[in-house]
Coordinates of C-alpha atoms in Angstrom, one line a residue:
M1 CA 4.0 7.6 -11.6
K2 CA 4.8 4.2 -11.7
M3 CA 4.8 2.8 -8.0
S4 CA 8.0 0.3 -7.4
T5 CA 8.2 -2.7 -6.3
K6 CA 8.7 -2.4 -3.0
C7 CA 5.4 -0.6 -2.7
R8 CA 3.0 -2.8 -4.5
Y9 CA 4.9 -5.7 -2.6
G10 CA 3.9 -4.8 0.5
L11 CA 1.0 -4.0 -0.5
R12 CA 0.0 -7.5 -1.7
A13 CA 1.9 -9.4 1.3
L14 CA -0.3 -7.0 3.7
A15 CA -3.2 -7.8 2.6
D16 CA -2.6 -11.2 2.2
L17 CA -1.7 -11.0 5.5
A18 CA -5.8 -9.1 6.7
L19 CA -7.3 -12.2 4.4
E20 CA -5.0 -14.6 5.5
G21 CA -4.3 -13.6 9.0
G22 CA -7.0 -13.2 11.5
N23 CA -5.6 -13.9 15.4
V24 CA -3.1 -16.8 13.9
P25 CA 0.0 -15.3 13.3
V26 CA 1.6 -15.6 9.0
P27 CA 5.0 -17.0 8.8
L28 CA 6.7 -14.4 6.4
S29 CA 8.0 -18.5 4.3
Q30 CA 3.8 -19.0 4.3
I31 CA 3.0 -15.3 2.4
A32 CA 6.0 -15.3 0.1
E33 CA 4.8 -18.8 -0.8
R34 CA 2.0 -17.5 -1.8
Q35 CA 2.0 -14.6 -3.8
H36 CA 5.8 -15.5 -5.9
L37 CA 7.8 -13.5 -3.8
S38 CA 11.2 -14.3 -1.6
V39 CA 11.3 -13.7 2.1
K40 CA 13.8 -12.1 2.3
Y41 CA 12.5 -9.8 0.4
L42 CA 9.2 -9.6 2.8
E43 CA 11.7 -9.5 5.4
Q44 CA 13.0 -5.8 4.9
E45 CA 8.8 -5.3 3.7
F46 CA 7.5 -6.2 7.3
A47 CA 10.4 -5.1 9.2
S48 CA 9.5 -0.6 7.7
L49 CA 5.3 -1.7 8.6
R50 CA 6.2 -3.3 11.7
K51 CA 8.2 0.1 12.2
A52 CA 5.1 1.6 11.4
G53 CA 2.8 0.4 13.3
F54 CA 0.8 -1.7 10.8
V55 CA 1.8 -4.9 11.2
R56 CA 3.2 -6.7 14.5
S57 CA 5.9 -9.7 15.1
V58 CA 5.0 -13.1 17.5
K59 CA 8.8 -14.7 18.2
G60 CA 8.4 -19.0 18.1
A61 CA 7.7 -21.8 16.4
Q62 CA 4.2 -21.0 15.6
G63 CA 5.4 -17.3 15.4
G64 CA 4.5 -15.2 12.7
Y65 CA 2.7 -11.7 11.6
L66 CA -0.6 -10.0 12.6
L67 CA -1.5 -7.3 11.9
A68 CA -1.8 -4.0 14.7
L69 CA -4.8 -2.7 13.5
P70 CA -8.2 -3.5 12.8
A71 CA -7.5 -3.5 8.2
N72 CA -10.1 -1.4 8.3
E73 CA -8.3 1.4 10.1
I74 CA -4.9 0.4 7.7
I75 CA -5.4 3.3 5.4
I76 CA -3.4 3.0 2.0
A77 CA -2.3 5.7 1.6
D78 CA -0.3 5.8 5.1
V79 CA 0.5 2.7 3.8
I80 CA 2.1 4.7 1.0
K81 CA 3.2 7.2 2.4
Q82 CA 5.5 4.6 4.6
L83 CA 6.5 2.2 1.5
E84 CA 6.7 5.0 -1.1
G85 CA 7.8 8.0 1.0
D86 CA 5.0 10.0 -0.9
L87 CA 2.2 10.4 -3.9
L88 CA 3.4 13.0 -5.5
L89 CA 3.4 12.9 -8.7
V90 CA 5.5 15.8 -8.8
D91 CA 6.8 17.6 -6.1
E92 CA 6.2 21.7 -5.0
P93 CA 8.8 23.3 -6.4
V94 CA 10.7 25.1 -3.8
N95 CA 12.4 28.4 -5.6
D96 CA 10.4 29.9 -6.9
T97 CA 12.3 32.6 -8.2
D98 CA 13.3 30.4 -11.5
M99 CA 9.7 29.4 -11.9
T100 CA 8.6 30.8 -15.4
S101 CA 5.4 31.0 -16.2
L102 CA 4.6 27.9 -18.0
R103 CA 6.2 25.8 -15.0
R104 CA 3.4 27.5 -12.5
C105 CA 0.6 27.7 -14.9
L106 CA 1.6 23.7 -15.8
Y107 CA 2.0 22.6 -11.8
D108 CA -1.3 24.6 -10.7
K109 CA -3.7 23.4 -13.0
L110 CA -2.2 20.5 -13.4
W111 CA 0.1 18.2 -11.5
Q112 CA -1.1 20.4 -7.2
P113 CA -4.9 18.9 -8.8
L114 CA -3.5 15.7 -9.8
N115 CA -1.4 15.0 -6.5
A116 CA -4.7 16.0 -4.6
Q117 CA -7.2 13.2 -6.3
I118 CA -4.4 10.8 -5.3
E119 CA -4.9 11.6 -1.9
Q120 CA -7.9 12.2 -2.2
E121 CA -8.6 9.0 -3.2
M122 CA -5.8 7.0 -1.4
E123 CA -7.5 8.6 2.0
S124 CA -10.7 7.6 1.3
L125 CA -9.4 3.6 0.5
D126 CA -9.2 1.9 3.4
L127 CA -7.2 -2.7 3.6
A128 CA -10.9 -3.9 4.9
Q129 CA -12.8 -2.0 1.7
L130 CA -9.3 -3.0 -1.0
I131 CA -9.9 -7.0 0.3
S132 CA -13.6 -6.5 0.3
E133 CA -13.3 -5.6 -3.0
W134 CA -11.3 -8.2 -4.0
Q135 CA -13.8 -10.3 -2.8
G136 CA -16.0 -9.4 -5.0
G137 CA -14.9 -9.1 -8.1
S138 CA -12.2 -12.4 -7.8
E139 CA -11.6 -15.1 -9.9
E140 CA -9.3 -16.8 -7.5
N141 CA -12.0 -16.6 -5.2
P142 CA -15.8 -16.8 -6.0
M143 CA -18.5 -16.3 -4.0
Y144 CA -21.4 -19.0 -4.8
Y145 CA -24.8 -17.7 -3.9
I146 CA -28.1 -20.3 -3.3

């Protein structure tokens, strides 16, 4: 399984917004510059994220985007589903009539358990946790203790 560019860039931009935004709208041009992404590409991503209720836009000279929910309420699985469509490695078989016993065994014993583990892992992770993990282990954003 390989996540699409849309999903990877969308999560990265959303995390950047959560890190940099706070209560101040962040222009997409700033996110694009920090993350080395195209503004045009981010416009499409954020339209989808806005439609799903993860971000809201503020118009005007000081406009930009804000998180529409607290970061700890933005579940990574929900973001991926919005950007990617689903989290499945292999879709559930639709037609059992052409299902061989080997195919059924592979689905039941391999693909479905993996689908469930991925779903469970992504459902248990929110944007705040993801950012906290990055801040705790980032070489670009080291934590110094005295």
